[in-house]
XYZ file of C-alpha atoms in Angstrom:
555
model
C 70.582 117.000 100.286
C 73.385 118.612 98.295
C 73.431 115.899 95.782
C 69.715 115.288 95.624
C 69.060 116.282 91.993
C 72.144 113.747 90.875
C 70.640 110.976 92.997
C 67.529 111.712 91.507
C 68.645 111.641 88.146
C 70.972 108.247 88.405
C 67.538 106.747 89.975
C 65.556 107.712 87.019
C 68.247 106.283 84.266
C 69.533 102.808 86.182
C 65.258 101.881 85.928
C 64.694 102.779 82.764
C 64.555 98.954 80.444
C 67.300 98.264 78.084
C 66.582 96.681 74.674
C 69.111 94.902 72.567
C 68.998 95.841 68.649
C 66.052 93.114 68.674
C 63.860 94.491 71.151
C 64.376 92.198 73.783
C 64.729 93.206 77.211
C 68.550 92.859 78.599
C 70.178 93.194 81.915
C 70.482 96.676 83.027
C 73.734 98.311 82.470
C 75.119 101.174 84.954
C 77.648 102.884 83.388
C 78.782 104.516 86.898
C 78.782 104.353 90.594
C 75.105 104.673 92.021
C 76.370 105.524 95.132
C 79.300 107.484 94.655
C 82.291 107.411 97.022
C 82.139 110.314 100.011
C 86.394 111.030 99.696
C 88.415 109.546 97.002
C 92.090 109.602 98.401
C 95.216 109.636 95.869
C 98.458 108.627 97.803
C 101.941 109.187 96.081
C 104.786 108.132 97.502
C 107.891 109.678 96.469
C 110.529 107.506 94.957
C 109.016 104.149 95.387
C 110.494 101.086 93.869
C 107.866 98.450 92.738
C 109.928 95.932 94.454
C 109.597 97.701 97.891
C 106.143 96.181 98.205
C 107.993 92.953 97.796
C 111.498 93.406 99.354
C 109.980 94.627 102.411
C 106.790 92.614 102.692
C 107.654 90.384 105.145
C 108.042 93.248 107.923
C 104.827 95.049 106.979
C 102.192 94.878 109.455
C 98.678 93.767 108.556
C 96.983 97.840 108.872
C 98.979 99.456 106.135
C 100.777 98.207 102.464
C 99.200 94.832 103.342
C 95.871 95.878 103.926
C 96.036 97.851 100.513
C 97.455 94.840 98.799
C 95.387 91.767 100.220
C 91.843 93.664 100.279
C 92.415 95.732 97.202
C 93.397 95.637 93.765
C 97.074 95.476 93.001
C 98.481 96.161 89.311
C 101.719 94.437 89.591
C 103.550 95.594 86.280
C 102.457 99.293 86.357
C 105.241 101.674 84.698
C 105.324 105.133 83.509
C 105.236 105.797 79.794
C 107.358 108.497 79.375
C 110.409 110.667 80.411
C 112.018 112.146 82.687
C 110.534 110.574 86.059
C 110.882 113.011 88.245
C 108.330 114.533 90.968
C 107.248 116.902 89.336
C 106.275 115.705 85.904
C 105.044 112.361 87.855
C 102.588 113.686 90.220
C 100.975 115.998 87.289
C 100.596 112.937 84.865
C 99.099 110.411 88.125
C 96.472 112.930 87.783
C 95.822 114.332 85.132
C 95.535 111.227 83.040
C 98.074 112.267 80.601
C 101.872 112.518 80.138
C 104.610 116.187 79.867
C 103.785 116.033 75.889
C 99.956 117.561 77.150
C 100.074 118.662 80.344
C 103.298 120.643 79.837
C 104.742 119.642 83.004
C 108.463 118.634 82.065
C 110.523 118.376 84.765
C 110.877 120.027 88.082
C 112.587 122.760 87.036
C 112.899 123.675 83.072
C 114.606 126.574 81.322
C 112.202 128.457 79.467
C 113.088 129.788 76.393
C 110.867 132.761 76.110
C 111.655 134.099 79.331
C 115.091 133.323 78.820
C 115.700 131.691 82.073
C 115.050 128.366 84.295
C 111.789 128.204 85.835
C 110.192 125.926 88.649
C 107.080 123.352 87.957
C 105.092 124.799 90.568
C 106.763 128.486 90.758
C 104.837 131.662 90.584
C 105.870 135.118 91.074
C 102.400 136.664 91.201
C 101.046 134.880 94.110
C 101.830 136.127 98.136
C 102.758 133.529 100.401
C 100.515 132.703 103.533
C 101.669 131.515 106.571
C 105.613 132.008 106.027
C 107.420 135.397 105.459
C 109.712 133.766 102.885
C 109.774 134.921 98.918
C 110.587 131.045 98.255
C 107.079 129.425 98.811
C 105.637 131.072 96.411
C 103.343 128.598 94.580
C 100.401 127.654 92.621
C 99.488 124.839 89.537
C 100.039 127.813 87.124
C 102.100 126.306 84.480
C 100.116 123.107 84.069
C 98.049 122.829 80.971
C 95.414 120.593 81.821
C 92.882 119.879 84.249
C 93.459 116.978 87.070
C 90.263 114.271 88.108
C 90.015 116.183 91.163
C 89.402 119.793 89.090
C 86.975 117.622 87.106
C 84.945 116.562 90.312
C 85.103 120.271 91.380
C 83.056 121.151 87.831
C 81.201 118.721 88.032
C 79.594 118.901 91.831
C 79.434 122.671 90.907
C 82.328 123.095 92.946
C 80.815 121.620 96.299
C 83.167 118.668 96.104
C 86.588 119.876 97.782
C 90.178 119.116 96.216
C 92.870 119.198 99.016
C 96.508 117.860 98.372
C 99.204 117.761 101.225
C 102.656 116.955 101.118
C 106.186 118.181 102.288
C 107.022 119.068 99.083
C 104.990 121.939 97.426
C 105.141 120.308 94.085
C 103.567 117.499 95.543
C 100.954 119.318 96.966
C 99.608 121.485 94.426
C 100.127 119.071 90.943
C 98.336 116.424 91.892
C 95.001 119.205 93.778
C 94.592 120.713 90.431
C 93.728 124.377 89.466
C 90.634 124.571 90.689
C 91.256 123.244 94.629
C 90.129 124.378 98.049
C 93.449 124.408 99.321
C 96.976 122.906 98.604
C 99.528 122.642 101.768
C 102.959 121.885 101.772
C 106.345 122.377 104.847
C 108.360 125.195 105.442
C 111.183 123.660 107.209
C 114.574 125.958 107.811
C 113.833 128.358 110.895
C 109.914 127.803 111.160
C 108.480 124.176 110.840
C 105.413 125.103 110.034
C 102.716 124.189 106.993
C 101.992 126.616 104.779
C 99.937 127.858 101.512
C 99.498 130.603 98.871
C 96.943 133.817 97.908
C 96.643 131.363 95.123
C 93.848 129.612 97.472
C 93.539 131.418 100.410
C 94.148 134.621 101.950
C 94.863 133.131 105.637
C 95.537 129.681 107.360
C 92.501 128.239 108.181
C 92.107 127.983 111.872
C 92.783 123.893 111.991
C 96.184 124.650 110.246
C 97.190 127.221 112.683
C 95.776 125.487 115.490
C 98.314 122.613 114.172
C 101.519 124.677 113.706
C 101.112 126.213 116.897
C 100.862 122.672 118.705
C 104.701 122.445 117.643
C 103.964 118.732 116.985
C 107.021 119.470 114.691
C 109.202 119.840 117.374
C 107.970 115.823 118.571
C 109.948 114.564 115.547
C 113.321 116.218 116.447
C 114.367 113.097 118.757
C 116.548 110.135 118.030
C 115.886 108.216 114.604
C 116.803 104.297 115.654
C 115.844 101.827 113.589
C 112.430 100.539 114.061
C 113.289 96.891 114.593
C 116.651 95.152 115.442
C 118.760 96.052 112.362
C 119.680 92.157 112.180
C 116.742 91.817 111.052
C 117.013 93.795 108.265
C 118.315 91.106 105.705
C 116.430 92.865 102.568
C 119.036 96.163 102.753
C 123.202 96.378 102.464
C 125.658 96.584 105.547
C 124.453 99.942 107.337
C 127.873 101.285 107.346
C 127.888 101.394 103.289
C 130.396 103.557 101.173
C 127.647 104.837 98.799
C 125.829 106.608 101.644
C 126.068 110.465 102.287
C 123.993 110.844 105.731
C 124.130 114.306 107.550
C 126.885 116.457 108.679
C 127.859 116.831 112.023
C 128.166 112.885 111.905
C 131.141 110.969 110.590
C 129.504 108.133 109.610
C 125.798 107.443 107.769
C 124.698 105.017 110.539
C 121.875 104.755 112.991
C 121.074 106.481 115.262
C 120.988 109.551 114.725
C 120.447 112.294 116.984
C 118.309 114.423 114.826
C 118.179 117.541 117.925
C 121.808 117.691 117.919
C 122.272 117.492 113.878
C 119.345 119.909 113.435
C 121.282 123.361 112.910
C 124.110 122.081 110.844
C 121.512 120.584 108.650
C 119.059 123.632 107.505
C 116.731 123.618 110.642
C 113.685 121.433 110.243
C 114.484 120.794 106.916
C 116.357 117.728 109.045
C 113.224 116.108 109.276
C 112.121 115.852 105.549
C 115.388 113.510 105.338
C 113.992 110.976 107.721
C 110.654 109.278 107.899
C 109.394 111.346 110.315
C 108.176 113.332 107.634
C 105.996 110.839 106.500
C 104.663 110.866 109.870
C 104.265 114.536 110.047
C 102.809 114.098 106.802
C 100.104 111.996 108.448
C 99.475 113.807 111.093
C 98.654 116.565 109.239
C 96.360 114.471 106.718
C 94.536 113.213 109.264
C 93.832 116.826 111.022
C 92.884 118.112 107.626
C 90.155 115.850 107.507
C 88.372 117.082 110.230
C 89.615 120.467 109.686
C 88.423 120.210 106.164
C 85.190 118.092 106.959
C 86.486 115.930 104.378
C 83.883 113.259 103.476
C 81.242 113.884 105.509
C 78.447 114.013 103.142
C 77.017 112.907 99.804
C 78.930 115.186 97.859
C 82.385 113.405 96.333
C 85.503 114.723 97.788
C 89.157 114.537 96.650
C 92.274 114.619 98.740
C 95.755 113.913 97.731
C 98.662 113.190 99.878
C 102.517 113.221 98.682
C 105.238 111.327 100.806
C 107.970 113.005 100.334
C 110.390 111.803 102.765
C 110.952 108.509 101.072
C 112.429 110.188 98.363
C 114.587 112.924 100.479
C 115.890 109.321 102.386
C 116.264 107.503 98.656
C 118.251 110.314 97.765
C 120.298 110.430 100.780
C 120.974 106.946 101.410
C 120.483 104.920 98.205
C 117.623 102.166 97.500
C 120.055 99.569 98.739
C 120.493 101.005 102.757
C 119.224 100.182 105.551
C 117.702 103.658 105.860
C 115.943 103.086 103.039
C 114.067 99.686 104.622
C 113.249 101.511 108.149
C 111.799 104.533 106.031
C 109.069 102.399 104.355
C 108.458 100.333 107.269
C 107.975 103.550 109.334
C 105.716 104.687 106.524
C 103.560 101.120 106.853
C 102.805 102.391 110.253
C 101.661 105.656 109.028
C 99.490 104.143 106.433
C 97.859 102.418 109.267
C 97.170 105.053 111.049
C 95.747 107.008 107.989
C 93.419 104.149 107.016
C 92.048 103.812 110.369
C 91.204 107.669 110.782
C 89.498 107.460 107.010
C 87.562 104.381 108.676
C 86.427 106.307 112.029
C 85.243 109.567 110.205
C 84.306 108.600 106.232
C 83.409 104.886 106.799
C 85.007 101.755 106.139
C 83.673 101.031 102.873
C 82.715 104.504 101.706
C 85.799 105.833 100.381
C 87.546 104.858 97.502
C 92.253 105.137 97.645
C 94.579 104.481 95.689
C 98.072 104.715 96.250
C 101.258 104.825 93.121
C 104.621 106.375 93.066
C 106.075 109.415 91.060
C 108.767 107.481 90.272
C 111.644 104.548 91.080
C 115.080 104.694 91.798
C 117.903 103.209 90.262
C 120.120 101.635 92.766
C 123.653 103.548 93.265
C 126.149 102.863 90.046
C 129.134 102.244 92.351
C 127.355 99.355 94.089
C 126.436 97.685 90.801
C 129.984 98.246 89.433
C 130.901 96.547 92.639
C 128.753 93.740 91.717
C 129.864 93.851 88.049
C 126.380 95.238 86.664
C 127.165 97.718 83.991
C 126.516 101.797 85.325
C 128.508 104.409 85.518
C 128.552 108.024 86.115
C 128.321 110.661 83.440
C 129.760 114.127 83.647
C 127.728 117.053 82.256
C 129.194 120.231 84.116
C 131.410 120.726 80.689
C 128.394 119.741 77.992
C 127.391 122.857 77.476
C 130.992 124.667 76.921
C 131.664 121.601 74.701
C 128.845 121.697 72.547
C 129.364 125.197 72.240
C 132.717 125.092 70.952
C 131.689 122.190 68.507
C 129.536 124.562 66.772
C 131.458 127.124 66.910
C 133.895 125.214 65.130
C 131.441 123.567 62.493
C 129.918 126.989 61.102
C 131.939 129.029 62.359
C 129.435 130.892 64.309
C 129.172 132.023 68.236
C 125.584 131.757 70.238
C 124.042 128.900 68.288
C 123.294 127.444 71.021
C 121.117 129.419 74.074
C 121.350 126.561 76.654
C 121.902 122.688 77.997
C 119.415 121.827 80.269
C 117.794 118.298 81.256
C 119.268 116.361 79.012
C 118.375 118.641 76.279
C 120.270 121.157 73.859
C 117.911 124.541 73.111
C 118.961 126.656 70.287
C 118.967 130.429 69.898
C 116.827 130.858 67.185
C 117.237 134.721 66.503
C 120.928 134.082 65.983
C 120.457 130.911 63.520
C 117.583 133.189 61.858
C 120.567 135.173 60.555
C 122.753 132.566 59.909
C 121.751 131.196 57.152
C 122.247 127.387 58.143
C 119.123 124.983 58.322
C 117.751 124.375 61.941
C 118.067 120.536 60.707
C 121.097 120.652 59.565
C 122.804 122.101 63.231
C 120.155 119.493 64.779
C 122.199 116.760 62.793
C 125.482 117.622 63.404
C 124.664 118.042 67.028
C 123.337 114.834 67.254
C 126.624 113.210 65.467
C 128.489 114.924 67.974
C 126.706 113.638 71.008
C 126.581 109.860 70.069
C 130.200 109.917 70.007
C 130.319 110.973 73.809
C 130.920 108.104 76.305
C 127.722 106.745 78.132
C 126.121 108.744 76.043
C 123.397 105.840 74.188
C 121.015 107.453 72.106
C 119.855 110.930 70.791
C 116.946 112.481 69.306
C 116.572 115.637 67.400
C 113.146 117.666 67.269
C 112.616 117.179 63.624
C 112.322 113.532 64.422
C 109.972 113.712 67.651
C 107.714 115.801 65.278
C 107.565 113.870 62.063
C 107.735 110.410 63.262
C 105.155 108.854 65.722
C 106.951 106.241 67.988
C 105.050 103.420 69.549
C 107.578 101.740 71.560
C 111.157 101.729 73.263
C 112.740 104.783 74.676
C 112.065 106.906 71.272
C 107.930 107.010 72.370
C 108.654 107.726 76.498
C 111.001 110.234 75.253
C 108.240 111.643 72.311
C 105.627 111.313 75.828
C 107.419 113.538 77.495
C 108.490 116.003 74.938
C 106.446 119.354 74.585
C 106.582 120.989 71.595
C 106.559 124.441 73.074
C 108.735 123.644 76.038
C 111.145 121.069 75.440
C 114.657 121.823 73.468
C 115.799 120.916 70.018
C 118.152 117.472 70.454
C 117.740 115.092 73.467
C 120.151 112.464 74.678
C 120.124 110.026 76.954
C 122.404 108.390 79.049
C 123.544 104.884 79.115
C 121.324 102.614 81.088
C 122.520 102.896 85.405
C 124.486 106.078 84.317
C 123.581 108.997 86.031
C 124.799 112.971 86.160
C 124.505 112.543 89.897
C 127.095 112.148 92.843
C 128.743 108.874 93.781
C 126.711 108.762 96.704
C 122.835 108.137 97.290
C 120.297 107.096 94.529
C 118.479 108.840 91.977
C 116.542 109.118 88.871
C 114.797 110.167 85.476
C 115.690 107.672 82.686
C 112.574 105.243 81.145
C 114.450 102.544 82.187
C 112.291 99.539 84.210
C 114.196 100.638 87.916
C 112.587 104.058 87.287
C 109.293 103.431 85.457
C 108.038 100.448 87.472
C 105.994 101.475 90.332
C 103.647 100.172 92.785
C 99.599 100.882 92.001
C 97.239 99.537 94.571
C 93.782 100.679 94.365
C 91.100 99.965 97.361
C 88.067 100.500 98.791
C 84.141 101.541 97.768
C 83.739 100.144 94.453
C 87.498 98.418 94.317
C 87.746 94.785 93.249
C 90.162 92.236 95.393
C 93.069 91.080 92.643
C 95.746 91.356 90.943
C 96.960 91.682 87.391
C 99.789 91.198 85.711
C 98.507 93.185 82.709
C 100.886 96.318 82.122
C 99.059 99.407 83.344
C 100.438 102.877 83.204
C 100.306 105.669 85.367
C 98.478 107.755 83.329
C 95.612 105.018 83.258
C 94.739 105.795 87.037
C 93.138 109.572 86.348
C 90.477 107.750 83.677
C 89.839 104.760 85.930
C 88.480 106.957 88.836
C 86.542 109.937 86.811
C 84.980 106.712 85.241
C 84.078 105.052 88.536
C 82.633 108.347 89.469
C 81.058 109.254 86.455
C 82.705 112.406 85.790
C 84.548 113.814 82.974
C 87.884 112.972 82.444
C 91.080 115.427 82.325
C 91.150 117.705 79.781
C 94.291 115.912 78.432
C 93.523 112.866 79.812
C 95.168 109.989 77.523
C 95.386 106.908 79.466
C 92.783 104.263 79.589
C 90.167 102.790 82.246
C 90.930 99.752 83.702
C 87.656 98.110 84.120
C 89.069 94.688 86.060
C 90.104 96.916 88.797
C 86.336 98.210 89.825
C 82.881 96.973 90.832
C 79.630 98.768 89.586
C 77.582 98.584 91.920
């Protein structure tokens, strides 16, 4: 009944005839879904390689990545089209159709030069914090610019569709809900375990989340992390006893098991269990409650809920891509796919909602390893940058506070002091630039008079141009030789545009969802367009990717 006027209408247009320019009758063309979806699901996982789906197939079981892959529609050489690739940044431009250069989302944290210090993606002072007493949590989608497919399902169900997004990490959570959600929940680990929210949504827990936190199911996951299967078997992944591991303190080495009760309080609490894949399992848990709690595709009306798995990246981090960590982690997280498939199938339908899953971002594997192995990487050391840059200029014009800040790869000028300098913005950009390229592992650089007077269509000058804002982003960018990383020697990360970071896994399945693969490069700001298209809503504000018709069925 609540979408009775829609059905009504999409009845009316798919029998109207169709004439070609000649008059003749042709066959019918729907341009949408008759029979929309109940829940469209959007699954990120945090830090996921492309090649995991590959590395690790063989140890999959059939409910969970296989499922997705052998009954769904796989896009094989999907990357990411701009940087940095980080979380933040990632799970706004998965869903919002678009890349930082619209939706303003830069990185996960960015300084901001009008308020003269670094801010947080998802930070925001003037909300109150429900369900925790800490001043930390306190959240909302404030600072993103544009509107996400699940805030253009809200507008156009006249706001009876729901938007939910769940994850450990709040950013992950509330980016990828949109502005205009129901409800966005992420962990509080440390002392309290719990999941929590903002005023931003609500002004108390719904009774389903407290009913949850109170069951302490938390407390279930502080037990022994073994590996799942005999770690012989685990040919894909190095040696577990690896020099390029950190692991936890209160152990002396980073190898299984670990006793995650005893390591708990020398490890921030709870915050213990984001670091192993039992977060993804709590993760799942808590997905699967919301449905119910939520009353999540029950009815004609479209909803939209997002869920963020964090842990893999906390583990990625941790551990490296190469560890054996890493392998038990995803196929822990098969298992919990399973499990969240076949609660979508008892209370939505099998067949009546529509998933995808991507990533936020790879991984690059850990530059001592490949230095082991001869592959060029290194590590690049930026805790002096800023005092260096500073005394460059200083010496060039002869001038003090030229320069306000180095942050993210990125130089930011004080304009007020070169307003009374009487130097050319362009002509410090140059020299600053100059001075950069001559750095070791430092391999290219880009000033802000170039990202705004030249339009790049390929290499690392356009992902850098996709992610550059003009209002938020600095005045030169660098970037690092390729496997060369400001990081620690131990544990993986990333950010760069290079293929270990941009290529990611996008499996789409479900209502609607052809069975395939392609080849075809896809980007991640394609998948935002493809579903407000298969529902026949509006896209993103922003939205600049494109659909990807060979993925979907009209029915």
């Amino acid at each position: 009944m609540k979408q009775l006027l829609f059905t009504i209408l999409c009845t009316l247009y798919v029998s109207l005839p169709v004439f070609s320019q000649t008059g003749n009758k042709i066959k019918k063309q729907i341009p949408f879904m008759t029979e929309a979806p109940k829940l469209v699901v959007g699954i990120v996982v945090d830090q996921m390689r492309y090649d995991y789906l590959t590395r690790f197939y063989s140890q999959f079981g059939e409910g969970g990545f296989k499922r997705l892959m052998n009954d769904g529609f796989q896009c094989a050489n999907n990357h990411f089209n701009y940087i940095p690739t980080y979380t933040g940044p990632g799970h706004a431009s998965v869903f919002t159709g678009t890349t930082p250069q619209n939706h303003g989302i830069i990185s996960n944290y960015w300084y901001n030069k009008f308020e003269k210090q670094q801010v947080y993606c998802a930070g925001d002072p003037s909300v109150a914090v429900i369900g925790s007493d800490s001043e930390a949590e306190k959240m909302s989608p404030h600072r993103m610019k544009t509107t996400t497919f699940a805030d253009q399902n809200r507008l156009h169900t006249q706001m009876r569709g729901k938007s939910v997004g769940i994850a450990i990490k709040d950013r992950g959570a509330i980016l990828p809900a949109g502005h205009a959600a129901n409800a966005a929940y992420w962990f509080r680990g440390k002392e309290e375990g719990n999941w929590i929210t903002t005023s931003y949504y609500l002004n108390k827990l719904p009774k389903w989340v407290s009913n949850f936190n109170t069951s302490r199911k938390v407390d279930t996951y502080l037990k022994t992390w073994n590996s799942l299967y005999d770690l012989k078997t685990y040919i894909q992944s190095g040696p577990d006893d690896s020099p390029y591991e950190n692991g936890y303190k209160g152990k002396n080495k980073p190898t299984f098991p670990y006793d995650l009760a005893k390591l708990k309080d020398e490890n921030e609490g709870y915050d213990i269990i984001k670091y192993t894949p039992y977060g993804n399992s709590l993760t799942a848990d808590f997905a699967i409650a919301a449905l119910k709690g939520e009353d999540l595709g029950t009815d004609a009306i479209t909803d939209v809920l997002t869920v963020s798995f964090s842990s893999t990246d906390y583990v990625g981090h941790n551990f490296g891509v190469n560890s054996k960590e890493i392998q038990d982690t995803y196929l822990r997280l098969d298992k919990d796919l399973g499990r969240l498939l076949n609660a979508l199938d008892k209370q939505v339908g099998k067949g009546k909602y529509t998933l995808f899953l991507t990533a936020d971002h790879g991984a690059v594997h850990v530059p001592g390893y490949l230095k082991s192995q001869k592959i060029p990487a290194g590590y690049f050391n930026a805790d002096s940058l800023k005092t260096d840059i500073v005394n460059f200029t200083k010496q060039k014009f002869g001038l003090d506070n030229l320069i306000e800040e180095v942050d993210n790869d990125q130089v930011f000028f004080d304009y007020d002091r070169i307003a009374t300098s009487n130097i050319a913005t362009t002509t410090i950009e140059d020299a600053i630039a100059e001075f950069l390229l001559k750095k070791d592992k430092i391999n290219k650089v880009f000033t802000r008079s170039q990202l705004e007077s030249t339009e790049y269509v390929n290499g690392i000058a356009s992902l850098i141009q996709n992610g550059y804002h003009q209002k938020r982003s600095g005045d030169v960018i660098f970037v690092m030789d390729p496997a060369t990383i400001a990081y620690p020697t131990k544990g993986s990360t990333h950010g760069s545009g290079l293929n270990y970071d941009t290529h990611v896994p996008l499996l789409f399945y479900g209502k609607g969802i052809n069975k395939g693969k392609t080849y075809k490069k896809t980007h991640i700001i394609d998948i935002a367009p493809t579903i407000s298209a298969m529902l026949g809503i509006a896209f993103p504000s922003g939205a600049t990717g494109y659909v990807l018709p060979f993925v979907f069925t009209i029915e």
